[in-house]
Amino acid sequence: MQSLGTLEDLPQSYRDKLTELNLVPLWPNMRAVLPHKVPSRKTQTLNWRFDKLRPLLIEAGDLTPIEKAERRVLVLANPGHGLANMQATPSIYMGLQLILPGETAPNHRHTPNAVRIIIEGKGATTIVDGEPCIMERGDLILTPSGKWHQHQHDGGTAIVWLDILDLPLMYQLESSWAIEGKPQTTTLERDKSFAEYSAAGVVPEFDFQRASVDSPMLRYPWTKTRACLLEMAQHYGDRPLRITYVNPETGSSLFPSIGFGAMMLRPGETLPIPKRTTACVFHIVEGQGSLKVDTNDSIHWTEKDTLSAPGYTEITISNASTTEPAFIITADEAPLHRYLGIF
Ligand code: GTQ
């Protein structure tokens, strides 16, 4: 690889004239933006341990009333991207949200797509365009771009969930904005997904119409995903037990930006994840084990932890238990990479 001229090679007077006209010479910066063969990555491998985080989130409940927060969230910020930029990966934002009994996170809508993964607590509902989605451990609740959503909590103890949004991408595109709305009234008794998409290939006889919308299913219950993985384990020999969350009408990813998946690690299993272009995040629903990225030291994880890893790496994920399976939900930027032709 040829070494290129530096900025210092150029006379100061010339550099000043370039700056004056908002011009920059490419060659001193060429290798920074087009590194040889492997991209530079800011995403660091990291575990946001729930046991460390939880007390601070609960403390936020004392320190900041919901009226002063709109959303009471501690953001899982990857230091590689700069903490203030609130990014877990180039396109993924993650945060832990707390709602106390009786509180409502008020109605709003925004351009970023969002998914919540419930971590603990019961009795909360996210109302999405009038559709109330009940929130239980491990469920994925979608609030797609532009849809009104408010969270209300009628349960007896605090509820905590993980928010995953394509906010950094929208922000970079100068397209991230929100508006606040009046409180929603529910137009249904419960979410439509319950009846319309609870079993593949079966729909209610009356009033069902194939949706033409991008996100016909707003709630993906964990109990179904977990049962599916356990069923696969019966028939898959030693093949990887991984599923992808899809739009049930089209088979495409939940969002054009972020793709979601889940995996089960058998007792004692070590799963190599083939090298891919996309950064990835992992949320541990059940179990304990370790994550190894390239030749770095393994990182230990346990239930309710959330981890990140950069793309273009060999990732190995191991279940430390020899008796219990582990269950993990993943999110990555694969749909976007595929669209761009770089996956
Ligand atoms: O619950 O609507 O973590 O709008 C960040 C922005 C959660 C939400 C976040 C949001 C929300």
PDB file of N, CA and C and ligand atoms in Angstrom, residues 71 73 93 95 97 108 110 116 143 149 151 161 163 165 167, ligand 1:
ATOM      1  N   ARG A  71     -39.633  10.499  28.876  1.00  0.00           N
ATOM      2  CA  ARG A  71     -39.214   9.095  28.907  1.00  0.00           C
ATOM      3  C   ARG A  71     -38.065   9.004  29.921  1.00  0.00           C
ATOM      4  N   VAL A  73     -35.193   7.265  30.947  1.00  0.00           N
ATOM      5  CA  VAL A  73     -34.338   6.268  30.298  1.00  0.00           C
ATOM      6  C   VAL A  73     -32.876   6.532  30.630  1.00  0.00           C
ATOM      7  N   TYR A  93     -29.542   2.674  18.791  1.00  0.00           N
ATOM      8  CA  TYR A  93     -29.624   3.309  20.109  1.00  0.00           C
ATOM      9  C   TYR A  93     -30.269   2.307  21.047  1.00  0.00           C
ATOM     10  N   GLY A  95     -31.607   1.903  25.305  1.00  0.00           N
ATOM     11  CA  GLY A  95     -31.770   2.533  26.608  1.00  0.00           C
ATOM     12  C   GLY A  95     -32.621   1.651  27.501  1.00  0.00           C
ATOM     13  N   GLN A  97     -35.544   1.770  30.145  1.00  0.00           N
ATOM     14  CA  GLN A  97     -36.623   2.680  30.550  1.00  0.00           C
ATOM     15  C   GLN A  97     -37.302   2.166  31.803  1.00  0.00           C
ATOM     16  N   HIS A 108     -46.648  10.295  22.148  1.00  0.00           N
ATOM     17  CA  HIS A 108     -45.902  11.033  21.135  1.00  0.00           C
ATOM     18  C   HIS A 108     -45.638  10.136  19.938  1.00  0.00           C
ATOM     19  N   HIS A 110     -42.656   9.700  16.540  1.00  0.00           N
ATOM     20  CA  HIS A 110     -41.385  10.199  15.998  1.00  0.00           C
ATOM     21  C   HIS A 110     -40.951   9.388  14.788  1.00  0.00           C
ATOM     22  N   ARG A 116     -39.370  -2.391  22.010  1.00  0.00           N
ATOM     23  CA  ARG A 116     -39.052  -2.577  23.437  1.00  0.00           C
ATOM     24  C   ARG A 116     -38.966  -4.069  23.726  1.00  0.00           C
ATOM     25  N   THR A 143     -42.984  -0.040  18.003  1.00  0.00           N
ATOM     26  CA  THR A 143     -43.618   1.243  17.721  1.00  0.00           C
ATOM     27  C   THR A 143     -42.917   1.790  16.477  1.00  0.00           C
ATOM     28  N   HIS A 149     -47.501   6.552  20.218  1.00  0.00           N
ATOM     29  CA  HIS A 149     -47.354   5.561  21.291  1.00  0.00           C
ATOM     30  C   HIS A 149     -47.237   6.223  22.650  1.00  0.00           C
ATOM     31  N   HIS A 151     -46.908   4.868  26.944  1.00  0.00           N
ATOM     32  CA  HIS A 151     -46.752   3.707  27.813  1.00  0.00           C
ATOM     33  C   HIS A 151     -47.458   4.003  29.118  1.00  0.00           C
ATOM     34  N   TRP A 161     -37.772  -1.893  30.817  1.00  0.00           N
ATOM     35  CA  TRP A 161     -37.558  -2.565  29.526  1.00  0.00           C
ATOM     36  C   TRP A 161     -36.399  -1.930  28.789  1.00  0.00           C
ATOM     37  N   ASP A 163     -35.156  -0.321  25.343  1.00  0.00           N
ATOM     38  CA  ASP A 163     -35.582   0.329  24.103  1.00  0.00           C
ATOM     39  C   ASP A 163     -34.483   0.149  23.061  1.00  0.00           C
ATOM     40  N   LEU A 165     -33.774   1.569  19.205  1.00  0.00           N
ATOM     41  CA  LEU A 165     -34.253   2.475  18.159  1.00  0.00           C
ATOM     42  C   LEU A 165     -33.181   2.659  17.081  1.00  0.00           C
ATOM     43  N   LEU A 167     -32.415   5.444  16.047  1.00  0.00           N
ATOM     44  CA  LEU A 167     -32.246   6.878  16.250  1.00  0.00           C
ATOM     45  C   LEU A 167     -30.921   7.439  15.698  1.00  0.00           C
TER      46      LEU A 167
HETATM   47  O1  GTQ B   1     -40.450   5.185  24.699  1.00  0.00           O
HETATM   48  O2  GTQ B   1     -40.976   6.445  23.023  1.00  0.00           O
HETATM   49  O3  GTQ B   1     -35.522   5.242  24.868  1.00  0.00           O
HETATM   50  O4  GTQ B   1     -39.224   8.213  22.265  1.00  0.00           O
HETATM   51  C1  GTQ B   1     -36.027   7.059  23.469  1.00  0.00           C
HETATM   52  C2  GTQ B   1     -36.978   7.810  22.804  1.00  0.00           C
HETATM   53  C3  GTQ B   1     -37.761   5.649  24.335  1.00  0.00           C
HETATM   54  C4  GTQ B   1     -40.137   5.977  23.799  1.00  0.00           C
HETATM   55  C5  GTQ B   1     -36.438   5.985  24.211  1.00  0.00           C
HETATM   56  C6  GTQ B   1     -38.315   7.475  22.909  1.00  0.00           C
HETATM   57  C7  GTQ B   1     -38.706   6.381  23.673  1.00  0.00           C
END
